[in-house]
Amino acid sequence: MLRKAMFHPLLDWQAKHWQQRQQWTLLDTDFHQGQYFFSICNAWRRDPLRPNRLNVMALVEEAPSASDIKDLLRHFDAFNGNEQEWLTPWWDLSLGVHRLPFEKGHIQLTLAVGPREKMIRQIKGQANHVWLYLWDCKQDPFIWKALAKLCEFSAQVVVDADTTIDLDLAKTDGFVKLESNTSYQLLNYQAHWLQKNQPSTIKKNCSVLGSGLAGAGVARALAERGWRVNVFDSGSASAKGASGVPVGLLTPHVSADDNDFSRLSRAGIRQTLAWAHQLLKDDEWLVEGVLENRIEGKTRQTGFPRWHSKAGWIKPKNFIDALLNHPYITLQLNASIEHIQKNNAGGWELISNKDQVIAQSPHLVIACGPASVPIIQTADPDFFLPHTPIRGQISWGKMTENISAHGPVYPVSGHCSFIPQISYQGQVQWFAGSTFDRYNISAGVLPDDRLKNIQHLLQLIPSLSHAMDESFAPSLKGWAGVRCSLPDRMPAVGSVDPERLNGLYVLTGLGSSRLLKYWSINQFAYLVDLFY
């Protein structure tokens, strides 16, 4: 049985008003198992005049499972043949706010999991339409103040018949009654202190310095919101820095207290898998599980070996190129940026080593790894971020029958990592690494690090000693890069100085200690939210 939210009374009205708009934003105060969300998405997919971007903010006490979503999708023929994309993100949605992309980013669900009265005050957005369902307004009399922060001027608010509201109290916060019947009441947000149809003063043009995972991620997040983005990189191709690693593992970090880093790692993997499913080819990623093991004496944690079912490998360069492949994104390579400076118009200029202005825009995001701090210091010499450049080197060789016979068929992570059966440079290869070096931060491949990777690999998977030994090291191929990490291992994201350096943002510190990439669009979306 589908609840009545499936048959939203103003679904047709909504579809008429979103047509030919750049984006449309909804707030569903009772997601339940997603009935209203999928009704809206079903209408969006069928409408040739639909908005380019559909944003849905939703509250739910407990997130539905993939099985629940699968059962629900059977009611909508518009999803036939495309069910897997819609099922991918529904795992481990713990308490907190999660962003789930669909339809190559054209639909984004912001799902706030937890007590509804609390979570409605933790989300951010400007809704065109609100569905207020089964809300105890007597218990929460300040709900209208919370809604006012989430509505744009003239937003429609549909209140179900089972929700009793105080119209005088609602009017105090700008909500006036339009109509009512036995099924619902319709209110409109007409706060007199807001200017009707106030045009946006934000110039949707941004420059991004760096074309690695951070730069490509924020560029895509902006482009999906209608921004024109110019990405600059000093390299001859995208991902010439640490993000250019041939292959990387996607495994969640597990901690006894489920700390912020653990939650961020899960959110990053969920986002990566959802986008990879939409953008990448089959030989560019694979998620069939990773075994995490630890060498005795290298960790204080217990519970190893540990199997991660929602984990696997990805080719970051392919992923980055797919993210940058958007009509609103322009990539400019071989761009030698010497310094940045604020211009008289209040925007930002990128200055070359020949003292020429390469570009200027009202917003600038610095996302170039270890080089982020020095470039920001050209505009603000006092800027400080306790970042640490970390050099890592991976090694690889050809998959032989002997290695296949004595090694696992699945990836293994731990003190180092092992990724078998990867098609790369015309051969099927195995990869191992990475080293961890805070002192030598050159990007060249070092013979000693080839040996370290073999030694660590044989410690991690002793059975491979029947197929290789340290004498293999000189024959291995290698890649090295320098990533950036902060003391708490969390990314640095946000405005550099909103008062003195308005329009300048930083996104760095996505590095980690293993052959691993966390690509969290949650962080990029948070950065984009700061622009509004």
JSON list of N, CA and C in Angstrom, two decimals, residues 392-449:
[
{"chain": "A", "resi": 392, "resn": "GLY", "atom": "N", "xyz": [54.08, 9.59, -2.03]},
{"chain": "A", "resi": 392, "resn": "GLY", "atom": "CA", "xyz": [53.73, 8.18, -2.09]},
{"chain": "A", "resi": 392, "resn": "GLY", "atom": "C", "xyz": [54.14, 7.59, -3.43]},
{"chain": "A", "resi": 393, "resn": "GLN", "atom": "N", "xyz": [54.64, 6.36, -3.41]},
{"chain": "A", "resi": 393, "resn": "GLN", "atom": "CA", "xyz": [55.03, 5.67, -4.64]},
{"chain": "A", "resi": 393, "resn": "GLN", "atom": "C", "xyz": [54.35, 4.31, -4.68]},
{"chain": "A", "resi": 394, "resn": "ILE", "atom": "N", "xyz": [53.76, 3.99, -5.82]},
{"chain": "A", "resi": 394, "resn": "ILE", "atom": "CA", "xyz": [53.20, 2.66, -6.03]},
{"chain": "A", "resi": 394, "resn": "ILE", "atom": "C", "xyz": [54.06, 1.91, -7.04]},
{"chain": "A", "resi": 395, "resn": "SER", "atom": "N", "xyz": [53.91, 0.62, -7.06]},
{"chain": "A", "resi": 395, "resn": "SER", "atom": "CA", "xyz": [54.65, -0.25, -7.98]},
{"chain": "A", "resi": 395, "resn": "SER", "atom": "C", "xyz": [53.68, -1.22, -8.64]},
{"chain": "A", "resi": 396, "resn": "TRP", "atom": "N", "xyz": [54.04, -1.68, -9.83]},
{"chain": "A", "resi": 396, "resn": "TRP", "atom": "CA", "xyz": [53.18, -2.66, -10.48]},
{"chain": "A", "resi": 396, "resn": "TRP", "atom": "C", "xyz": [53.98, -3.54, -11.43]},
{"chain": "A", "resi": 397, "resn": "GLY", "atom": "N", "xyz": [53.37, -4.69, -11.71]},
{"chain": "A", "resi": 397, "resn": "GLY", "atom": "CA", "xyz": [53.98, -5.64, -12.63]},
{"chain": "A", "resi": 397, "resn": "GLY", "atom": "C", "xyz": [52.91, -6.46, -13.32]},
{"chain": "A", "resi": 398, "resn": "LYS", "atom": "N", "xyz": [53.33, -7.30, -14.22]},
{"chain": "A", "resi": 398, "resn": "LYS", "atom": "CA", "xyz": [52.40, -8.09, -15.03]},
{"chain": "A", "resi": 398, "resn": "LYS", "atom": "C", "xyz": [51.82, -9.23, -14.20]},
{"chain": "A", "resi": 399, "resn": "MET", "atom": "N", "xyz": [50.51, -9.44, -14.35]},
{"chain": "A", "resi": 399, "resn": "MET", "atom": "CA", "xyz": [49.87, -10.59, -13.72]},
{"chain": "A", "resi": 399, "resn": "MET", "atom": "C", "xyz": [50.33, -11.86, -14.41]},
{"chain": "A", "resi": 400, "resn": "THR", "atom": "N", "xyz": [50.95, -12.74, -13.66]},
{"chain": "A", "resi": 400, "resn": "THR", "atom": "CA", "xyz": [51.38, -14.03, -14.20]},
{"chain": "A", "resi": 400, "resn": "THR", "atom": "C", "xyz": [50.52, -15.14, -13.61]},
{"chain": "A", "resi": 401, "resn": "GLU", "atom": "N", "xyz": [50.61, -16.32, -14.18]},
{"chain": "A", "resi": 401, "resn": "GLU", "atom": "CA", "xyz": [49.84, -17.45, -13.64]},
{"chain": "A", "resi": 401, "resn": "GLU", "atom": "C", "xyz": [50.27, -17.76, -12.21]},
{"chain": "A", "resi": 402, "resn": "ASN", "atom": "N", "xyz": [51.56, -17.60, -11.94]},
{"chain": "A", "resi": 402, "resn": "ASN", "atom": "CA", "xyz": [52.07, -17.89, -10.60]},
{"chain": "A", "resi": 402, "resn": "ASN", "atom": "C", "xyz": [51.51, -16.91, -9.56]},
{"chain": "A", "resi": 403, "resn": "ILE", "atom": "N", "xyz": [51.47, -15.62, -9.92]},
{"chain": "A", "resi": 403, "resn": "ILE", "atom": "CA", "xyz": [50.92, -14.63, -9.00]},
{"chain": "A", "resi": 403, "resn": "ILE", "atom": "C", "xyz": [49.43, -14.84, -8.82]},
{"chain": "A", "resi": 404, "resn": "SER", "atom": "N", "xyz": [48.74, -15.17, -9.90]},
{"chain": "A", "resi": 404, "resn": "SER", "atom": "CA", "xyz": [47.30, -15.43, -9.80]},
{"chain": "A", "resi": 404, "resn": "SER", "atom": "C", "xyz": [47.02, -16.64, -8.91]},
{"chain": "A", "resi": 405, "resn": "ALA", "atom": "N", "xyz": [47.90, -17.65, -8.98]},
{"chain": "A", "resi": 405, "resn": "ALA", "atom": "CA", "xyz": [47.69, -18.88, -8.21]},
{"chain": "A", "resi": 405, "resn": "ALA", "atom": "C", "xyz": [47.91, -18.67, -6.72]},
{"chain": "A", "resi": 406, "resn": "HIS", "atom": "N", "xyz": [48.83, -17.78, -6.34]},
{"chain": "A", "resi": 406, "resn": "HIS", "atom": "CA", "xyz": [49.19, -17.63, -4.93]},
{"chain": "A", "resi": 406, "resn": "HIS", "atom": "C", "xyz": [48.65, -16.34, -4.29]},
{"chain": "A", "resi": 407, "resn": "GLY", "atom": "N", "xyz": [48.08, -15.46, -5.09]},
{"chain": "A", "resi": 407, "resn": "GLY", "atom": "CA", "xyz": [47.53, -14.22, -4.55]},
{"chain": "A", "resi": 407, "resn": "GLY", "atom": "C", "xyz": [46.02, -14.22, -4.56]},
{"chain": "A", "resi": 408, "resn": "PRO", "atom": "N", "xyz": [45.40, -13.35, -3.79]},
{"chain": "A", "resi": 408, "resn": "PRO", "atom": "CA", "xyz": [43.94, -13.27, -3.78]},
{"chain": "A", "resi": 408, "resn": "PRO", "atom": "C", "xyz": [43.41, -12.69, -5.08]},
{"chain": "A", "resi": 409, "resn": "VAL", "atom": "N", "xyz": [42.16, -13.00, -5.38]},
{"chain": "A", "resi": 409, "resn": "VAL", "atom": "CA", "xyz": [41.53, -12.48, -6.59]},
{"chain": "A", "resi": 409, "resn": "VAL", "atom": "C", "xyz": [40.87, -11.13, -6.34]},
{"chain": "A", "resi": 410, "resn": "TYR", "atom": "N", "xyz": [40.83, -10.71, -5.08]},
{"chain": "A", "resi": 410, "resn": "TYR", "atom": "CA", "xyz": [40.20, -9.46, -4.68]},
{"chain": "A", "resi": 410, "resn": "TYR", "atom": "C", "xyz": [41.28, -8.51, -4.13]},
{"chain": "A", "resi": 411, "resn": "PRO", "atom": "N", "xyz": [41.01, -7.21, -4.10]},
{"chain": "A", "resi": 411, "resn": "PRO", "atom": "CA", "xyz": [41.97, -6.28, -3.51]},
{"chain": "A", "resi": 411, "resn": "PRO", "atom": "C", "xyz": [42.11, -6.47, -2.01]},
{"chain": "A", "resi": 412, "resn": "VAL", "atom": "N", "xyz": [43.31, -6.15, -1.51]},
{"chain": "A", "resi": 412, "resn": "VAL", "atom": "CA", "xyz": [43.59, -6.22, -0.07]},
{"chain": "A", "resi": 412, "resn": "VAL", "atom": "C", "xyz": [44.21, -4.89, 0.34]},
{"chain": "A", "resi": 413, "resn": "SER", "atom": "N", "xyz": [43.75, -4.35, 1.47]},
{"chain": "A", "resi": 413, "resn": "SER", "atom": "CA", "xyz": [44.33, -3.11, 1.99]},
{"chain": "A", "resi": 413, "resn": "SER", "atom": "C", "xyz": [44.86, -3.38, 3.40]},
{"chain": "A", "resi": 414, "resn": "GLY", "atom": "N", "xyz": [45.70, -2.48, 3.86]},
{"chain": "A", "resi": 414, "resn": "GLY", "atom": "CA", "xyz": [46.26, -2.62, 5.19]},
{"chain": "A", "resi": 414, "resn": "GLY", "atom": "C", "xyz": [47.51, -1.77, 5.31]},
{"chain": "A", "resi": 415, "resn": "HIS", "atom": "N", "xyz": [48.63, -2.39, 5.72]},
{"chain": "A", "resi": 415, "resn": "HIS", "atom": "CA", "xyz": [49.91, -1.67, 5.81]},
{"chain": "A", "resi": 415, "resn": "HIS", "atom": "C", "xyz": [50.32, -1.17, 4.43]},
{"chain": "A", "resi": 416, "resn": "CYS", "atom": "N", "xyz": [49.93, -1.87, 3.40]},
{"chain": "A", "resi": 416, "resn": "CYS", "atom": "CA", "xyz": [50.02, -1.40, 2.02]},
{"chain": "A", "resi": 416, "resn": "CYS", "atom": "C", "xyz": [48.78, -1.95, 1.33]},
{"chain": "A", "resi": 417, "resn": "SER", "atom": "N", "xyz": [48.72, -1.91, 0.01]},
{"chain": "A", "resi": 417, "resn": "SER", "atom": "CA", "xyz": [47.56, -2.41, -0.70]},
{"chain": "A", "resi": 417, "resn": "SER", "atom": "C", "xyz": [47.98, -3.27, -1.88]},
{"chain": "A", "resi": 418, "resn": "PHE", "atom": "N", "xyz": [47.11, -4.19, -2.25]},
{"chain": "A", "resi": 418, "resn": "PHE", "atom": "CA", "xyz": [47.33, -5.05, -3.40]},
{"chain": "A", "resi": 418, "resn": "PHE", "atom": "C", "xyz": [46.06, -5.04, -4.23]},
{"chain": "A", "resi": 419, "resn": "ILE", "atom": "N", "xyz": [46.20, -4.71, -5.52]},
{"chain": "A", "resi": 419, "resn": "ILE", "atom": "CA", "xyz": [45.06, -4.67, -6.43]},
{"chain": "A", "resi": 419, "resn": "ILE", "atom": "C", "xyz": [45.40, -5.53, -7.64]},
{"chain": "A", "resi": 420, "resn": "PRO", "atom": "N", "xyz": [44.76, -6.68, -7.80]},
{"chain": "A", "resi": 420, "resn": "PRO", "atom": "CA", "xyz": [45.07, -7.57, -8.91]},
{"chain": "A", "resi": 420, "resn": "PRO", "atom": "C", "xyz": [44.16, -7.32, -10.12]},
{"chain": "A", "resi": 421, "resn": "GLN", "atom": "N", "xyz": [44.57, -7.89, -11.24]},
{"chain": "A", "resi": 421, "resn": "GLN", "atom": "CA", "xyz": [43.73, -7.97, -12.44]},
{"chain": "A", "resi": 421, "resn": "GLN", "atom": "C", "xyz": [43.26, -6.60, -12.93]},
{"chain": "A", "resi": 422, "resn": "ILE", "atom": "N", "xyz": [44.21, -5.67, -13.10]},
{"chain": "A", "resi": 422, "resn": "ILE", "atom": "CA", "xyz": [43.89, -4.34, -13.61]},
{"chain": "A", "resi": 422, "resn": "ILE", "atom": "C", "xyz": [44.43, -4.20, -15.04]},
{"chain": "A", "resi": 423, "resn": "SER", "atom": "N", "xyz": [43.55, -3.86, -15.96]},
{"chain": "A", "resi": 423, "resn": "SER", "atom": "CA", "xyz": [43.97, -3.61, -17.34]},
{"chain": "A", "resi": 423, "resn": "SER", "atom": "C", "xyz": [44.58, -2.22, -17.42]},
{"chain": "A", "resi": 424, "resn": "TYR", "atom": "N", "xyz": [45.89, -2.18, -17.76]},
{"chain": "A", "resi": 424, "resn": "TYR", "atom": "CA", "xyz": [46.61, -0.90, -17.77]},
{"chain": "A", "resi": 424, "resn": "TYR", "atom": "C", "xyz": [47.76, -0.99, -18.77]},
{"chain": "A", "resi": 425, "resn": "GLN", "atom": "N", "xyz": [47.83, 0.00, -19.63]},
{"chain": "A", "resi": 425, "resn": "GLN", "atom": "CA", "xyz": [48.89, 0.09, -20.64]},
{"chain": "A", "resi": 425, "resn": "GLN", "atom": "C", "xyz": [48.96, -1.18, -21.49]},
{"chain": "A", "resi": 426, "resn": "GLY", "atom": "N", "xyz": [47.79, -1.69, -21.84]},
{"chain": "A", "resi": 426, "resn": "GLY", "atom": "CA", "xyz": [47.72, -2.82, -22.76]},
{"chain": "A", "resi": 426, "resn": "GLY", "atom": "C", "xyz": [47.97, -4.18, -22.16]},
{"chain": "A", "resi": 427, "resn": "GLN", "atom": "N", "xyz": [48.15, -4.25, -20.83]},
{"chain": "A", "resi": 427, "resn": "GLN", "atom": "CA", "xyz": [48.39, -5.53, -20.17]},
{"chain": "A", "resi": 427, "resn": "GLN", "atom": "C", "xyz": [47.55, -5.63, -18.91]},
{"chain": "A", "resi": 428, "resn": "VAL", "atom": "N", "xyz": [47.40, -6.87, -18.42]},
{"chain": "A", "resi": 428, "resn": "VAL", "atom": "CA", "xyz": [46.74, -7.08, -17.14]},
{"chain": "A", "resi": 428, "resn": "VAL", "atom": "C", "xyz": [47.81, -7.04, -16.05]},
{"chain": "A", "resi": 429, "resn": "GLN", "atom": "N", "xyz": [47.67, -6.11, -15.13]},
{"chain": "A", "resi": 429, "resn": "GLN", "atom": "CA", "xyz": [48.72, -5.83, -14.15]},
{"chain": "A", "resi": 429, "resn": "GLN", "atom": "C", "xyz": [48.20, -6.05, -12.72]},
{"chain": "A", "resi": 430, "resn": "TRP", "atom": "N", "xyz": [49.15, -6.14, -11.79]},
{"chain": "A", "resi": 430, "resn": "TRP", "atom": "CA", "xyz": [48.84, -6.03, -10.36]},
{"chain": "A", "resi": 430, "resn": "TRP", "atom": "C", "xyz": [49.55, -4.79, -9.83]},
{"chain": "A", "resi": 431, "resn": "PHE", "atom": "N", "xyz": [48.94, -4.16, -8.82]},
{"chain": "A", "resi": 431, "resn": "PHE", "atom": "CA", "xyz": [49.48, -2.93, -8.24]},
{"chain": "A", "resi": 431, "resn": "PHE", "atom": "C", "xyz": [49.67, -3.10, -6.74]},
{"chain": "A", "resi": 432, "resn": "ALA", "atom": "N", "xyz": [50.72, -2.47, -6.22]},
{"chain": "A", "resi": 432, "resn": "ALA", "atom": "CA", "xyz": [50.99, -2.51, -4.78]},
{"chain": "A", "resi": 432, "resn": "ALA", "atom": "C", "xyz": [51.51, -1.16, -4.33]},
{"chain": "A", "resi": 433, "resn": "GLY", "atom": "N", "xyz": [51.22, -0.80, -3.11]},
{"chain": "A", "resi": 433, "resn": "GLY", "atom": "CA", "xyz": [51.71, 0.45, -2.54]},
{"chain": "A", "resi": 433, "resn": "GLY", "atom": "C", "xyz": [50.70, 0.97, -1.52]},
{"chain": "A", "resi": 434, "resn": "SER", "atom": "N", "xyz": [50.93, 2.10, -1.03]},
{"chain": "A", "resi": 434, "resn": "SER", "atom": "CA", "xyz": [51.94, 3.05, -1.44]},
{"chain": "A", "resi": 434, "resn": "SER", "atom": "C", "xyz": [52.88, 3.33, -0.28]},
{"chain": "A", "resi": 435, "resn": "THR", "atom": "N", "xyz": [54.06, 3.87, -0.60]},
{"chain": "A", "resi": 435, "resn": "THR", "atom": "CA", "xyz": [54.97, 4.32, 0.45]},
{"chain": "A", "resi": 435, "resn": "THR", "atom": "C", "xyz": [54.42, 5.59, 1.08]},
{"chain": "A", "resi": 436, "resn": "PHE", "atom": "N", "xyz": [55.02, 6.01, 2.17]},
{"chain": "A", "resi": 436, "resn": "PHE", "atom": "CA", "xyz": [54.55, 7.17, 2.93]},
{"chain": "A", "resi": 436, "resn": "PHE", "atom": "C", "xyz": [55.79, 7.93, 3.38]},
{"chain": "A", "resi": 437, "resn": "ASP", "atom": "N", "xyz": [56.04, 9.09, 2.76]},
{"chain": "A", "resi": 437, "resn": "ASP", "atom": "CA", "xyz": [57.29, 9.80, 3.00]},
{"chain": "A", "resi": 437, "resn": "ASP", "atom": "C", "xyz": [57.01, 11.28, 3.22]},
{"chain": "A", "resi": 438, "resn": "ARG", "atom": "N", "xyz": [57.30, 11.77, 4.43]},
{"chain": "A", "resi": 438, "resn": "ARG", "atom": "CA", "xyz": [57.11, 13.19, 4.75]},
{"chain": "A", "resi": 438, "resn": "ARG", "atom": "C", "xyz": [58.36, 14.02, 4.47]},
{"chain": "A", "resi": 439, "resn": "TYR", "atom": "N", "xyz": [59.45, 13.37, 4.14]},
{"chain": "A", "resi": 439, "resn": "TYR", "atom": "CA", "xyz": [60.72, 14.09, 4.06]},
{"chain": "A", "resi": 439, "resn": "TYR", "atom": "C", "xyz": [61.19, 14.32, 2.63]},
{"chain": "A", "resi": 440, "resn": "ASN", "atom": "N", "xyz": [61.12, 13.29, 1.81]},
{"chain": "A", "resi": 440, "resn": "ASN", "atom": "CA", "xyz": [61.47, 13.44, 0.41]},
{"chain": "A", "resi": 440, "resn": "ASN", "atom": "C", "xyz": [60.18, 13.64, -0.38]},
{"chain": "A", "resi": 441, "resn": "ILE", "atom": "N", "xyz": [59.92, 14.86, -0.86]},
{"chain": "A", "resi": 441, "resn": "ILE", "atom": "CA", "xyz": [58.65, 15.14, -1.52]},
{"chain": "A", "resi": 441, "resn": "ILE", "atom": "C", "xyz": [58.84, 15.38, -3.02]},
{"chain": "A", "resi": 442, "resn": "SER", "atom": "N", "xyz": [59.89, 14.80, -3.60]},
{"chain": "A", "resi": 442, "resn": "SER", "atom": "CA", "xyz": [60.04, 14.85, -5.04]},
{"chain": "A", "resi": 442, "resn": "SER", "atom": "C", "xyz": [59.14, 13.78, -5.67]},
{"chain": "A", "resi": 443, "resn": "ALA", "atom": "N", "xyz": [58.70, 14.03, -6.90]},
{"chain": "A", "resi": 443, "resn": "ALA", "atom": "CA", "xyz": [57.75, 13.14, -7.54]},
{"chain": "A", "resi": 443, "resn": "ALA", "atom": "C", "xyz": [58.41, 12.04, -8.36]},
{"chain": "A", "resi": 444, "resn": "GLY", "atom": "N", "xyz": [59.73, 11.98, -8.36]},
{"chain": "A", "resi": 444, "resn": "GLY", "atom": "CA", "xyz": [60.42, 10.96, -9.13]},
{"chain": "A", "resi": 444, "resn": "GLY", "atom": "C", "xyz": [60.29, 9.58, -8.52]},
{"chain": "A", "resi": 445, "resn": "VAL", "atom": "N", "xyz": [60.37, 8.54, -9.35]},
{"chain": "A", "resi": 445, "resn": "VAL", "atom": "CA", "xyz": [60.29, 7.16, -8.88]},
{"chain": "A", "resi": 445, "resn": "VAL", "atom": "C", "xyz": [61.65, 6.74, -8.32]},
{"chain": "A", "resi": 446, "resn": "LEU", "atom": "N", "xyz": [61.64, 6.17, -7.10]},
{"chain": "A", "resi": 446, "resn": "LEU", "atom": "CA", "xyz": [62.87, 5.80, -6.41]},
{"chain": "A", "resi": 446, "resn": "LEU", "atom": "C", "xyz": [63.02, 4.28, -6.34]},
{"chain": "A", "resi": 447, "resn": "PRO", "atom": "N", "xyz": [64.21, 3.73, -6.66]},
{"chain": "A", "resi": 447, "resn": "PRO", "atom": "CA", "xyz": [64.44, 2.28, -6.58]},
{"chain": "A", "resi": 447, "resn": "PRO", "atom": "C", "xyz": [64.18, 1.73, -5.18]},
{"chain": "A", "resi": 448, "resn": "ASP", "atom": "N", "xyz": [64.58, 2.47, -4.14]},
{"chain": "A", "resi": 448, "resn": "ASP", "atom": "CA", "xyz": [64.38, 1.99, -2.77]},
{"chain": "A", "resi": 448, "resn": "ASP", "atom": "C", "xyz": [62.90, 1.79, -2.45]},
{"chain": "A", "resi": 449, "resn": "ASP", "atom": "N", "xyz": [62.04, 2.63, -3.03]},
{"chain": "A", "resi": 449, "resn": "ASP", "atom": "CA", "xyz": [60.61, 2.51, -2.75]},
{"chain": "A", "resi": 449, "resn": "ASP", "atom": "C", "xyz": [59.99, 1.33, -3.47]}
]
